PDB file of N, CA and C in Angstrom:
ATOM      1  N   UNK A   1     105.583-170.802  98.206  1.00  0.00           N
ATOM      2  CA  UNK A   1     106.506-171.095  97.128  1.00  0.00           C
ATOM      3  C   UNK A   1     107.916-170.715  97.536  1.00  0.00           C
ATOM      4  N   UNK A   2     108.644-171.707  97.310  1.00  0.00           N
ATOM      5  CA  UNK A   2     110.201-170.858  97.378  1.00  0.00           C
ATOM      6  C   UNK A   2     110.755-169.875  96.544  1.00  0.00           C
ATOM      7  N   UNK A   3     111.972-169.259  96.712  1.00  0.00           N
ATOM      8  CA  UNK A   3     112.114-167.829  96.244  1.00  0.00           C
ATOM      9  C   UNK A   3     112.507-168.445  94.661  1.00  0.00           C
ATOM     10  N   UNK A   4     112.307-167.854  93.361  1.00  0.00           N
ATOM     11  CA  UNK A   4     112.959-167.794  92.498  1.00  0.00           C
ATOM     12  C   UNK A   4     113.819-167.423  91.825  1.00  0.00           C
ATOM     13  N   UNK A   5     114.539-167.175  93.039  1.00  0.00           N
ATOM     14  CA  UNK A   5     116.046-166.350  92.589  1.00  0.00           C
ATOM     15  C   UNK A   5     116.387-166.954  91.410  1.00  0.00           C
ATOM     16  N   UNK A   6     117.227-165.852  90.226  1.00  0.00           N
ATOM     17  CA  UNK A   6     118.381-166.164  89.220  1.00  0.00           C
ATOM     18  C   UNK A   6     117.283-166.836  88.073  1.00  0.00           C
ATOM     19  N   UNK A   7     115.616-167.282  87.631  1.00  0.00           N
ATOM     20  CA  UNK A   7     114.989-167.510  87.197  1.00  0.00           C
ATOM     21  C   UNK A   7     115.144-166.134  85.807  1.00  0.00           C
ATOM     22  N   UNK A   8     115.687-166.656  84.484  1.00  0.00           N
ATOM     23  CA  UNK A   8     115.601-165.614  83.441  1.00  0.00           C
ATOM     24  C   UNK A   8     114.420-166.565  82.463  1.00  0.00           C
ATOM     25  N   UNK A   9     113.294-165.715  82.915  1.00  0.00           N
ATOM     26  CA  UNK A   9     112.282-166.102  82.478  1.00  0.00           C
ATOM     27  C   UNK A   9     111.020-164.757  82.527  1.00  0.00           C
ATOM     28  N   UNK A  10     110.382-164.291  81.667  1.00  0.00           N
ATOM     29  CA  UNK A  10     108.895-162.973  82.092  1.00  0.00           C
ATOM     30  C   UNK A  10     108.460-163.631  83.107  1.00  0.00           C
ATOM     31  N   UNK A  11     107.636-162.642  83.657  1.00  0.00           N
ATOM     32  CA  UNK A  11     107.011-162.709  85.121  1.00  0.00           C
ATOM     33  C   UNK A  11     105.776-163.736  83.952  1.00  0.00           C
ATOM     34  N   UNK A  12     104.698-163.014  83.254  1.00  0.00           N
ATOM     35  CA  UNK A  12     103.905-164.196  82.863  1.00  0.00           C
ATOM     36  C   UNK A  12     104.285-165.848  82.644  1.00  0.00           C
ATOM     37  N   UNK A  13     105.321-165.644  82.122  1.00  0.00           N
ATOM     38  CA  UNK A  13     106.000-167.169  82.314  1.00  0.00           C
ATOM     39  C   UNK A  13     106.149-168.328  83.624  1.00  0.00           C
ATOM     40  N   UNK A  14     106.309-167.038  84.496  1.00  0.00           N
ATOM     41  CA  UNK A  14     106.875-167.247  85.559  1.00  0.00           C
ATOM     42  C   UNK A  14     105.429-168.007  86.089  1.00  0.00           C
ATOM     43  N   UNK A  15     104.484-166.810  85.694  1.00  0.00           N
ATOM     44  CA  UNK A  15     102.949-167.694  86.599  1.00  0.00           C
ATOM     45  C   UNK A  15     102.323-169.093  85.644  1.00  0.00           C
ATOM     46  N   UNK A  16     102.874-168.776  84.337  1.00  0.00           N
ATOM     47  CA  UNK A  16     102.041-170.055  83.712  1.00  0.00           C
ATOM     48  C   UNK A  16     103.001-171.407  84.234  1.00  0.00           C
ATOM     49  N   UNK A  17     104.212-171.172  84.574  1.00  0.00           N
ATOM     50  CA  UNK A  17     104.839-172.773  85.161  1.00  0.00           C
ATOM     51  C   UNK A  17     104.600-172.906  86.264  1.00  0.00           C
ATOM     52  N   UNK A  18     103.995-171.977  86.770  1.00  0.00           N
ATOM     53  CA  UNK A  18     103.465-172.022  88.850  1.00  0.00           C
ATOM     54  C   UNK A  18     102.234-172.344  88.890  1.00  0.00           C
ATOM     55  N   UNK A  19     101.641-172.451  87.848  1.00  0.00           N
ATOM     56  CA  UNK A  19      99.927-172.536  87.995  1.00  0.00           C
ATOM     57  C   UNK A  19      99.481-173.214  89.006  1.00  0.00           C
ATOM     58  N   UNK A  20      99.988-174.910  88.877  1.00  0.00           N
ATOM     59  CA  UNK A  20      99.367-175.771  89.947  1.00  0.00           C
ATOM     60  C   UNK A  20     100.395-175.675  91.205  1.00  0.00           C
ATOM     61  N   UNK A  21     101.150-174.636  91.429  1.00  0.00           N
ATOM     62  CA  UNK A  21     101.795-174.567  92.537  1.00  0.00           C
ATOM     63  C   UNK A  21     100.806-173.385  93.480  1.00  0.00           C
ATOM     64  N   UNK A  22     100.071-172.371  92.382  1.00  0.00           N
ATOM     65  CA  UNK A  22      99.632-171.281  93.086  1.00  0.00           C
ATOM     66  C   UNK A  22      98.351-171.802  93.431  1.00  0.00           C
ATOM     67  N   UNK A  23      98.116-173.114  92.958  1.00  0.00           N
ATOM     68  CA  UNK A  23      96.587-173.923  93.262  1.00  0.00           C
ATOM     69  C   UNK A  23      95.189-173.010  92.703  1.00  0.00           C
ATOM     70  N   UNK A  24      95.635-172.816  92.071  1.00  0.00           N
ATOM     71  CA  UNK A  24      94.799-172.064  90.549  1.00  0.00           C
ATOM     72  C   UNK A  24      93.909-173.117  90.407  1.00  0.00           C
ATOM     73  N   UNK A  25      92.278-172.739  90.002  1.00  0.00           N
ATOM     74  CA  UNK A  25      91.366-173.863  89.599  1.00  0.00           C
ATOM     75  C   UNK A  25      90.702-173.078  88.004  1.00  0.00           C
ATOM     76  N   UNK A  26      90.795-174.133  87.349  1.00  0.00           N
ATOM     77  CA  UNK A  26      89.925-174.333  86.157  1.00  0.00           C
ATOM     78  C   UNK A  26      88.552-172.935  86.042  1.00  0.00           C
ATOM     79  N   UNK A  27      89.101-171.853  85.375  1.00  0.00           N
ATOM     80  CA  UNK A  27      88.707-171.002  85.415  1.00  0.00           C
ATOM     81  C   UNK A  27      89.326-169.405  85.962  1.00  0.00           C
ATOM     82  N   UNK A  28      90.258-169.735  86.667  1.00  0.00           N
ATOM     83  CA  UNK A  28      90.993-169.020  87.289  1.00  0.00           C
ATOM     84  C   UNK A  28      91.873-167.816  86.365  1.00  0.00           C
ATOM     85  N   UNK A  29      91.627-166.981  86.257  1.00  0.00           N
ATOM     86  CA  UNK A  29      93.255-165.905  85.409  1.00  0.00           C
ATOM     87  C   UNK A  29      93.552-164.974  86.484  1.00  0.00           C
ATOM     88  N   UNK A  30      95.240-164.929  86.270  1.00  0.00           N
ATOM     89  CA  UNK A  30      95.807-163.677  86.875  1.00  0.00           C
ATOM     90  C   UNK A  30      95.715-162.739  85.920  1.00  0.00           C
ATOM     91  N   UNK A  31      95.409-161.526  86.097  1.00  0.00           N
ATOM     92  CA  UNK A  31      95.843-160.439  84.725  1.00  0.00           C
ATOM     93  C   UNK A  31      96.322-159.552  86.016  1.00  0.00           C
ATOM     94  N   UNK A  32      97.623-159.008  84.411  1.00  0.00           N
ATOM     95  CA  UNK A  32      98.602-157.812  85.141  1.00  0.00           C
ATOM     96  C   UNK A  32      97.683-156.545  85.004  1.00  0.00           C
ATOM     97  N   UNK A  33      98.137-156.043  86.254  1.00  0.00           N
ATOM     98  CA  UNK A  33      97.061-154.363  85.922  1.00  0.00           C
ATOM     99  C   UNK A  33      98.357-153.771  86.626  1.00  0.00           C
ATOM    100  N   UNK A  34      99.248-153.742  86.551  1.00  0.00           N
ATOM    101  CA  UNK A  34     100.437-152.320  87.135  1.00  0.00           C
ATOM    102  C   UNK A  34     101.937-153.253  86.999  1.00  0.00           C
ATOM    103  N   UNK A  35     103.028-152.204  86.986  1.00  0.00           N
ATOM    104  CA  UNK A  35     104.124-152.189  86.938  1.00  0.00           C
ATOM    105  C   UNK A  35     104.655-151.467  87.326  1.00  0.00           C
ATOM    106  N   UNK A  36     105.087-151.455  88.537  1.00  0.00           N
ATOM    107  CA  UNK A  36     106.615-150.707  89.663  1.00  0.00           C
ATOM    108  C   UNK A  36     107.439-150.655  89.401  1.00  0.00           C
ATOM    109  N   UNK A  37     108.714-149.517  89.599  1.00  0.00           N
ATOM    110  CA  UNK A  37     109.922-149.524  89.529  1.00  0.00           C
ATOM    111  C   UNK A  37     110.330-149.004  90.454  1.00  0.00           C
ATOM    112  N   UNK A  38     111.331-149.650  92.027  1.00  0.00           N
ATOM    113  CA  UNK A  38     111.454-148.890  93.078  1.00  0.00           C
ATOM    114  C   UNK A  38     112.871-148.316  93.200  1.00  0.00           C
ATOM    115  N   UNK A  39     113.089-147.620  93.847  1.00  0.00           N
ATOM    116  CA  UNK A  39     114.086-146.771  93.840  1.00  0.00           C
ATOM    117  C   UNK A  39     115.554-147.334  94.262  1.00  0.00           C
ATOM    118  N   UNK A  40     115.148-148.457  94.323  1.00  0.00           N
ATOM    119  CA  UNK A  40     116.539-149.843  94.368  1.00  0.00           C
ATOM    120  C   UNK A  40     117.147-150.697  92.698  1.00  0.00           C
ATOM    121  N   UNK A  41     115.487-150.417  92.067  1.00  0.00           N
ATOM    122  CA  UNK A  41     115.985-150.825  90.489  1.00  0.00           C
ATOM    123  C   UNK A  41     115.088-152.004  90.577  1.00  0.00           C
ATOM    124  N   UNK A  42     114.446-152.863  91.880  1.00  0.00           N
ATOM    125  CA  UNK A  42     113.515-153.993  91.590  1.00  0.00           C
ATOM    126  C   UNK A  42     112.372-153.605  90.776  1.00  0.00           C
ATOM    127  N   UNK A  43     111.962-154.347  90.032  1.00  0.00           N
ATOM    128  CA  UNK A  43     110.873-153.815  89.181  1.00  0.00           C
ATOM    129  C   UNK A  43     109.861-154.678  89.926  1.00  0.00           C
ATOM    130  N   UNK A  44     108.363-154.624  90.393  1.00  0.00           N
ATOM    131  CA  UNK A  44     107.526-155.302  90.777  1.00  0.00           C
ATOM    132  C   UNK A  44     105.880-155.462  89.558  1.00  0.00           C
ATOM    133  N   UNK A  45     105.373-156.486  89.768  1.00  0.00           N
ATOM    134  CA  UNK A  45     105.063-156.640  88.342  1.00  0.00           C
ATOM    135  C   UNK A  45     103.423-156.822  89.665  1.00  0.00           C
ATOM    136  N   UNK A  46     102.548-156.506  88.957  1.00  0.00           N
ATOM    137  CA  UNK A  46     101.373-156.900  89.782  1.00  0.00           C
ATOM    138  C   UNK A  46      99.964-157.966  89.432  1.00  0.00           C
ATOM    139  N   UNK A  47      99.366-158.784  89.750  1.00  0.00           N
ATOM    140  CA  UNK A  47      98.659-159.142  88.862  1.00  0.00           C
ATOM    141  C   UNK A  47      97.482-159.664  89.737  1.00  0.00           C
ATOM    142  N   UNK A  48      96.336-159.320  89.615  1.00  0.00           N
ATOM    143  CA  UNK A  48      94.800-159.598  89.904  1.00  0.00           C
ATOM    144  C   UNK A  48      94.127-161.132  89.384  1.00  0.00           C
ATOM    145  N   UNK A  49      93.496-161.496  90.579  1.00  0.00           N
ATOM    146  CA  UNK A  49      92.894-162.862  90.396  1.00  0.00           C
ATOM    147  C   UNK A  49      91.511-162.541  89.872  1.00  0.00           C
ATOM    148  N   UNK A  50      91.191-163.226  88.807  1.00  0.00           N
ATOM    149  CA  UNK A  50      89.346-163.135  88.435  1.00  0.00           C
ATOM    150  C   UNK A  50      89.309-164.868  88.257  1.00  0.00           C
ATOM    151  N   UNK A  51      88.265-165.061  88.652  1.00  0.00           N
ATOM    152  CA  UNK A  51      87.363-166.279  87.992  1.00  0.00           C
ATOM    153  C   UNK A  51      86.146-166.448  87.459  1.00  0.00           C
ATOM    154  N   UNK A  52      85.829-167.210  86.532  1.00  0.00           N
ATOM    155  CA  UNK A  52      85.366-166.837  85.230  1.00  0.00           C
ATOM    156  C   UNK A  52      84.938-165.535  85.115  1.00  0.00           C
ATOM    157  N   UNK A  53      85.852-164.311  84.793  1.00  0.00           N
ATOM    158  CA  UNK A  53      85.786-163.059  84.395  1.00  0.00           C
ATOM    159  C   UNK A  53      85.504-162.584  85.507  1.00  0.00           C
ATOM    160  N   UNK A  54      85.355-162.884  86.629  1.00  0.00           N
ATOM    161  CA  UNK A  54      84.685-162.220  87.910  1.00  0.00           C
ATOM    162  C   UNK A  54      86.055-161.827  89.031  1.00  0.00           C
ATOM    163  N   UNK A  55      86.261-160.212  89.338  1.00  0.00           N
ATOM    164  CA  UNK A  55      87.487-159.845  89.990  1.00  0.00           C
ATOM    165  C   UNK A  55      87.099-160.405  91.587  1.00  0.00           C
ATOM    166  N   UNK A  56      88.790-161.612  91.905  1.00  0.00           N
ATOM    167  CA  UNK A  56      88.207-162.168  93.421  1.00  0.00           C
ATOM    168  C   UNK A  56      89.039-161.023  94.613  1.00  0.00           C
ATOM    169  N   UNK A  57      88.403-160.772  95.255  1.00  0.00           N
ATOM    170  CA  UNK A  57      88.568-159.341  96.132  1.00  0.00           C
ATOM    171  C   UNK A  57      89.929-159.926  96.942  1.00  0.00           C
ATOM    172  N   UNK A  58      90.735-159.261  97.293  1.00  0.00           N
ATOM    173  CA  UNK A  58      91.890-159.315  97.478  1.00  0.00           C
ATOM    174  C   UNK A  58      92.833-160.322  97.430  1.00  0.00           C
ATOM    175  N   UNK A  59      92.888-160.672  96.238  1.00  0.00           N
ATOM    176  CA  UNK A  59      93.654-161.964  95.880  1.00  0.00           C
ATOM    177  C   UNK A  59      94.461-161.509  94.490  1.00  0.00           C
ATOM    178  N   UNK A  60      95.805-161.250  94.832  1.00  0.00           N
ATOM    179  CA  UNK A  60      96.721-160.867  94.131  1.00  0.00           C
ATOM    180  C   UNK A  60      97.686-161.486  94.270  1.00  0.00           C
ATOM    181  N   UNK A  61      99.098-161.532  93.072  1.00  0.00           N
ATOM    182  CA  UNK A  61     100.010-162.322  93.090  1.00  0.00           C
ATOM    183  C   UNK A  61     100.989-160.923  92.606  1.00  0.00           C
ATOM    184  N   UNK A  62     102.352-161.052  93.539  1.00  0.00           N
ATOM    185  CA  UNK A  62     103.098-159.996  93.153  1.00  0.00           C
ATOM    186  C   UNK A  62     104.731-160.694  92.656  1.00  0.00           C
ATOM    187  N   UNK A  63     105.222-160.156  91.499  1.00  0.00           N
ATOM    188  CA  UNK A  63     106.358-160.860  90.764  1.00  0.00           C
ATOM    189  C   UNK A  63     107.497-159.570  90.920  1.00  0.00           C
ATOM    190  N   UNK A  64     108.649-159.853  91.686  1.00  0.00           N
ATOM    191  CA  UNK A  64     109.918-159.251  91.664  1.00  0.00           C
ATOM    192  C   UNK A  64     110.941-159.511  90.809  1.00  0.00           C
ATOM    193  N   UNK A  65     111.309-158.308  90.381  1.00  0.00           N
ATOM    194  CA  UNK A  65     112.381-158.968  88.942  1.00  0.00           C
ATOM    195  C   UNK A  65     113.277-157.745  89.147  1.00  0.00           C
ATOM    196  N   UNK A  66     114.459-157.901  88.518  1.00  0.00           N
ATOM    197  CA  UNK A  66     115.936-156.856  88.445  1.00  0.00           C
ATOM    198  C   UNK A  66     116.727-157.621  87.685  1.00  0.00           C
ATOM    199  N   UNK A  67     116.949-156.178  87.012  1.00  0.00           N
ATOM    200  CA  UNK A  67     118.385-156.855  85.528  1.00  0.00           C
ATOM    201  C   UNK A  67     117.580-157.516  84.656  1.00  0.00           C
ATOM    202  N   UNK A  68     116.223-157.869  84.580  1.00  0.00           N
ATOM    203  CA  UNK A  68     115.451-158.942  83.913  1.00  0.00           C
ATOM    204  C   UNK A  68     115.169-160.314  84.480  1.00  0.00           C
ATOM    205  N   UNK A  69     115.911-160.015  85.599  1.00  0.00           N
ATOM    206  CA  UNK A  69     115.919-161.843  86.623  1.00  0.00           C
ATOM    207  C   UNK A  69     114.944-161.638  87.385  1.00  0.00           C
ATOM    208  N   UNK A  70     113.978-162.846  87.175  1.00  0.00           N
ATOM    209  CA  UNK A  70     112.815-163.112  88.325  1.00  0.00           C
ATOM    210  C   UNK A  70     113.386-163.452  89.648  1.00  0.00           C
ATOM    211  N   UNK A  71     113.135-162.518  90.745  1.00  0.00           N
ATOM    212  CA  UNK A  71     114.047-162.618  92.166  1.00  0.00           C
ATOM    213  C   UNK A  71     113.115-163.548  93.125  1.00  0.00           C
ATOM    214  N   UNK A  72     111.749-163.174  92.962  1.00  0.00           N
ATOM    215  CA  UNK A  72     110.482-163.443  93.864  1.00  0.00           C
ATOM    216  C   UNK A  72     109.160-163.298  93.335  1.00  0.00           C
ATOM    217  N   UNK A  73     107.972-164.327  94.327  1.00  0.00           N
ATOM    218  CA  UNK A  73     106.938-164.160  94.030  1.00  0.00           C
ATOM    219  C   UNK A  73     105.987-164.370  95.120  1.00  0.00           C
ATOM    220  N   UNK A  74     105.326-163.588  95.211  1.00  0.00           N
ATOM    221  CA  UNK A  74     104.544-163.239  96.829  1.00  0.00           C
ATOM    222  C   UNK A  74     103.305-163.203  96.403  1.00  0.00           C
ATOM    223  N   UNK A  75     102.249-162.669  97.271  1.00  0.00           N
ATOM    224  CA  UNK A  75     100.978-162.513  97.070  1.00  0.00           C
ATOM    225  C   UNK A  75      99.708-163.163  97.968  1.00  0.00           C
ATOM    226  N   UNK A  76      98.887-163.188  97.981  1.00  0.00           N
ATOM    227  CA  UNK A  76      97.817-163.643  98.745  1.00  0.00           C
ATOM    228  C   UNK A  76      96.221-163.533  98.095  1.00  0.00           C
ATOM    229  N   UNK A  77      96.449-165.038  97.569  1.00  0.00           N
ATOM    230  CA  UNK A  77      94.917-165.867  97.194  1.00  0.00           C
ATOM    231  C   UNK A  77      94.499-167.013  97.650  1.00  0.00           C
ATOM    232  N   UNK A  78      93.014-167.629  97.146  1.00  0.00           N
ATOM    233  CA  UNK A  78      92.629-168.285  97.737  1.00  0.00           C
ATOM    234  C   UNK A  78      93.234-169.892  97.233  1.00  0.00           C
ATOM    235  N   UNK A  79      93.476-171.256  97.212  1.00  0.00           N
ATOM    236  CA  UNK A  79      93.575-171.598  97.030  1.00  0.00           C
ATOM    237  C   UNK A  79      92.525-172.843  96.458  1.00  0.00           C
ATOM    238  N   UNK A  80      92.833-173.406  95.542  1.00  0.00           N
ATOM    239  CA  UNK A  80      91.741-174.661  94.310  1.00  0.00           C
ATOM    240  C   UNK A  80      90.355-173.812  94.640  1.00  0.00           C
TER     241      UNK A  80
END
């Protein structure tokens, strides 16, 4: 994905308009389980892949934000 700099939008927002970019399949949820604040002021937002209710082992999506602006979005899952 390219960076989302200057994006004033929540990080959840941020993943429900990326869905078919993050190649998410029918059944798929991210849920947030943590929230960072690093010693620069980026806030990092964290969020876990399950499908149908089932946690998929290291497949996470991570959302960077400051000032309230979505900066970035990183992570590593599986794709469709």
């Amino acid at each position: 994905m390219k960076p989302l700099e200057g994006i004033q939008i929540s990080p959840a927002d941020v993943l429900r308009k990326h869905t078919s970019e993050l190649g998410l399949a029918p059944g798929d949820e991210l849920r947030h389980y943590r929230t960072l604040t690093d010693g620069l002021g980026l806030v990092h937002h964290r969020y876990q892949l399950y499908h149908r209710n089932v946690k998929v082992q290291d497949a996470e999506v991570f959302i960077h934000e400051k000032n309230g602006i979505v900066e970035s979005l990183n992570g590593h899952w599986p794709r469709g």
